[in-house]
PDB file of C-alpha atoms in Angstrom:
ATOM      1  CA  UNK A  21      -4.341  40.559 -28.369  1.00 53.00           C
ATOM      2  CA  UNK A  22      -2.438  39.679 -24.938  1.00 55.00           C
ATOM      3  CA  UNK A  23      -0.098  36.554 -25.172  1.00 60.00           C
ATOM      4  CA  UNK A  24       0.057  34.629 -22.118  1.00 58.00           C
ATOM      5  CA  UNK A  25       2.848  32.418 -23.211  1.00 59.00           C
ATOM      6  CA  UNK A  26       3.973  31.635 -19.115  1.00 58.00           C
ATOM      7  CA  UNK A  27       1.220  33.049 -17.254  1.00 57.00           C
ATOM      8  CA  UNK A  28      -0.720  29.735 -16.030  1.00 58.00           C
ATOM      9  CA  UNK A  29       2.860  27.919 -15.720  1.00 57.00           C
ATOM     10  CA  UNK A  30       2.672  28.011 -11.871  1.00 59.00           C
ATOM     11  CA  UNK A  31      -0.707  27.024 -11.044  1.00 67.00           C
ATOM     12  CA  UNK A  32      -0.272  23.992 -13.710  1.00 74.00           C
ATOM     13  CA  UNK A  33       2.666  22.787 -11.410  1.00 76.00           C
ATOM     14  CA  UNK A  34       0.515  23.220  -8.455  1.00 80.00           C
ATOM     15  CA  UNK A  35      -2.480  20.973 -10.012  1.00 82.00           C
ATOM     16  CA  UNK A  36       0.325  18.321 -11.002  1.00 83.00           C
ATOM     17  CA  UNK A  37       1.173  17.935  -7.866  1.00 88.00           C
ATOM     18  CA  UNK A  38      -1.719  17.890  -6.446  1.00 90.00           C
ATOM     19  CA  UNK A  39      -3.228  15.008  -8.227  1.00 88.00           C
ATOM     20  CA  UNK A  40       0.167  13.667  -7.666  1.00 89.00           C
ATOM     21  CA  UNK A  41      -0.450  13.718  -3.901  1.00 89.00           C
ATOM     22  CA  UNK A  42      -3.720  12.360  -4.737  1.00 88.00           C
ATOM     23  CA  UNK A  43      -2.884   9.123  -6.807  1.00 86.00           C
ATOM     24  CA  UNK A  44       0.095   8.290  -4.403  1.00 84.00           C
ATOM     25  CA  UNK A  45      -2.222   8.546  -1.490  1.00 80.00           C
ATOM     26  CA  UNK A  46      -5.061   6.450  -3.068  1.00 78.00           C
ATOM     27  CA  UNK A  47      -2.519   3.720  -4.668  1.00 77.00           C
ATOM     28  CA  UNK A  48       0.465   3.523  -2.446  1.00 74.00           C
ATOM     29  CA  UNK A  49       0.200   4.484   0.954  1.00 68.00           C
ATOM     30  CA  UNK A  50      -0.230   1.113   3.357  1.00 60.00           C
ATOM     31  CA  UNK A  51      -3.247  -0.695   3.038  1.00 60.00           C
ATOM     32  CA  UNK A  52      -4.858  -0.755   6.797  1.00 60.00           C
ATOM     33  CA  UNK A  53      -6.144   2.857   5.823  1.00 60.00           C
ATOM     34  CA  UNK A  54     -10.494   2.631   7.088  1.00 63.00           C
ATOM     35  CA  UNK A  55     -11.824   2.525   3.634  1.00 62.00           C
ATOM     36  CA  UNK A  56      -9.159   1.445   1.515  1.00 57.00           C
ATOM     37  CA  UNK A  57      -8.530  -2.364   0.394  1.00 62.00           C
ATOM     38  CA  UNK A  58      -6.905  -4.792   2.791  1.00 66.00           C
ATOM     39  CA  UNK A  59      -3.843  -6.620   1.838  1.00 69.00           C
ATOM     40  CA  UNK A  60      -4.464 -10.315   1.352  1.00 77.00           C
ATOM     41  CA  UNK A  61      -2.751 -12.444   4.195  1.00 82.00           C
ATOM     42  CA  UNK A  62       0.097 -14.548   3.325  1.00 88.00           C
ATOM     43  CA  UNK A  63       0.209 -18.327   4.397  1.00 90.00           C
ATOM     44  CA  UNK A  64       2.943 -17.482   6.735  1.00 90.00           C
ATOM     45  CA  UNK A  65       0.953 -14.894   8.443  1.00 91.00           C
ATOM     46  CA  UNK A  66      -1.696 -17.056   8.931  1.00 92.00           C
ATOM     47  CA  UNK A  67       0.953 -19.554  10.680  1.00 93.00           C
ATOM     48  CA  UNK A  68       1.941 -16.961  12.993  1.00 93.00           C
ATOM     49  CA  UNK A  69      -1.266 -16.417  13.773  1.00 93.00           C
ATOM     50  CA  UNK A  70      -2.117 -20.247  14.995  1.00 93.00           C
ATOM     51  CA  UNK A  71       1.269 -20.429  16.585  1.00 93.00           C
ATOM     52  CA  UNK A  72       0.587 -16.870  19.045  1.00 94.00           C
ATOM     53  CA  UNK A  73      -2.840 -18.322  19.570  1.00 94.00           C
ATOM     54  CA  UNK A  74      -1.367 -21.721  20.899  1.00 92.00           C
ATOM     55  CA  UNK A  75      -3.305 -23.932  18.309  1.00 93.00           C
ATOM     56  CA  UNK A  76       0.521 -25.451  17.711  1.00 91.00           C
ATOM     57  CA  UNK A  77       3.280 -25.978  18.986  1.00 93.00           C
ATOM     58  CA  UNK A  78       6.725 -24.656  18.067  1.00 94.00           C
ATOM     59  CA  UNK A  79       8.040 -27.961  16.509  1.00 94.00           C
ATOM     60  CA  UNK A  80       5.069 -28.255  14.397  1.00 94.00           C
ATOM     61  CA  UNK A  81       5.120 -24.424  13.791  1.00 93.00           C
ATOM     62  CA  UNK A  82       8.965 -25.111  12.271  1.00 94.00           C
ATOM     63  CA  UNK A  83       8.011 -27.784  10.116  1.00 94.00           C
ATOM     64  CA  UNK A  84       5.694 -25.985   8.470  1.00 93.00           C
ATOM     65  CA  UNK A  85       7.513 -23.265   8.344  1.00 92.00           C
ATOM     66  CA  UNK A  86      10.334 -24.852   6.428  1.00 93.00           C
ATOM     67  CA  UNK A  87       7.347 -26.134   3.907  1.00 91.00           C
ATOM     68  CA  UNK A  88       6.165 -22.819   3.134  1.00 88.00           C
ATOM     69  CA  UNK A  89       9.937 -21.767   2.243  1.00 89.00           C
ATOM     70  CA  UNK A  90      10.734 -24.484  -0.273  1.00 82.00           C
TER      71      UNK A  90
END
């Protein structure tokens, strides 16, 4: 009988990484991919958001700023 101790070695790497590449690309490239989950807003982004669409002004924007740091 033939052994083949080494024989599949190479293509075994090349599978590894390719699901490799796979699993990073599903799990840890940015989330703004079409298709993939969005990341959840923060309350600060949501701030910034008011405060460029002029629902606020800056001195309220900085108060509540500093609130969302503590």
């Amino acid at each position: 009988m033939m052994e083949y101790n080494d024989y599949y070695l190479g293509m075994s790497a090349i599978w590894w990484m390719i699901w490799l590449v796979l699993l990073f690309w599903i799990f840890v490239l940015p989330y703004d991919i079409p298709g993939q989950r969005k990341r959840k807003e923060t309350p600060l982004d949501l701030l910034k958001k008011r405060f460029a669409a002029g629902q606020m002004t800056k001195e309220e924007f900085q108060s509540q700023k500093e609130l969302l740091m503590k």
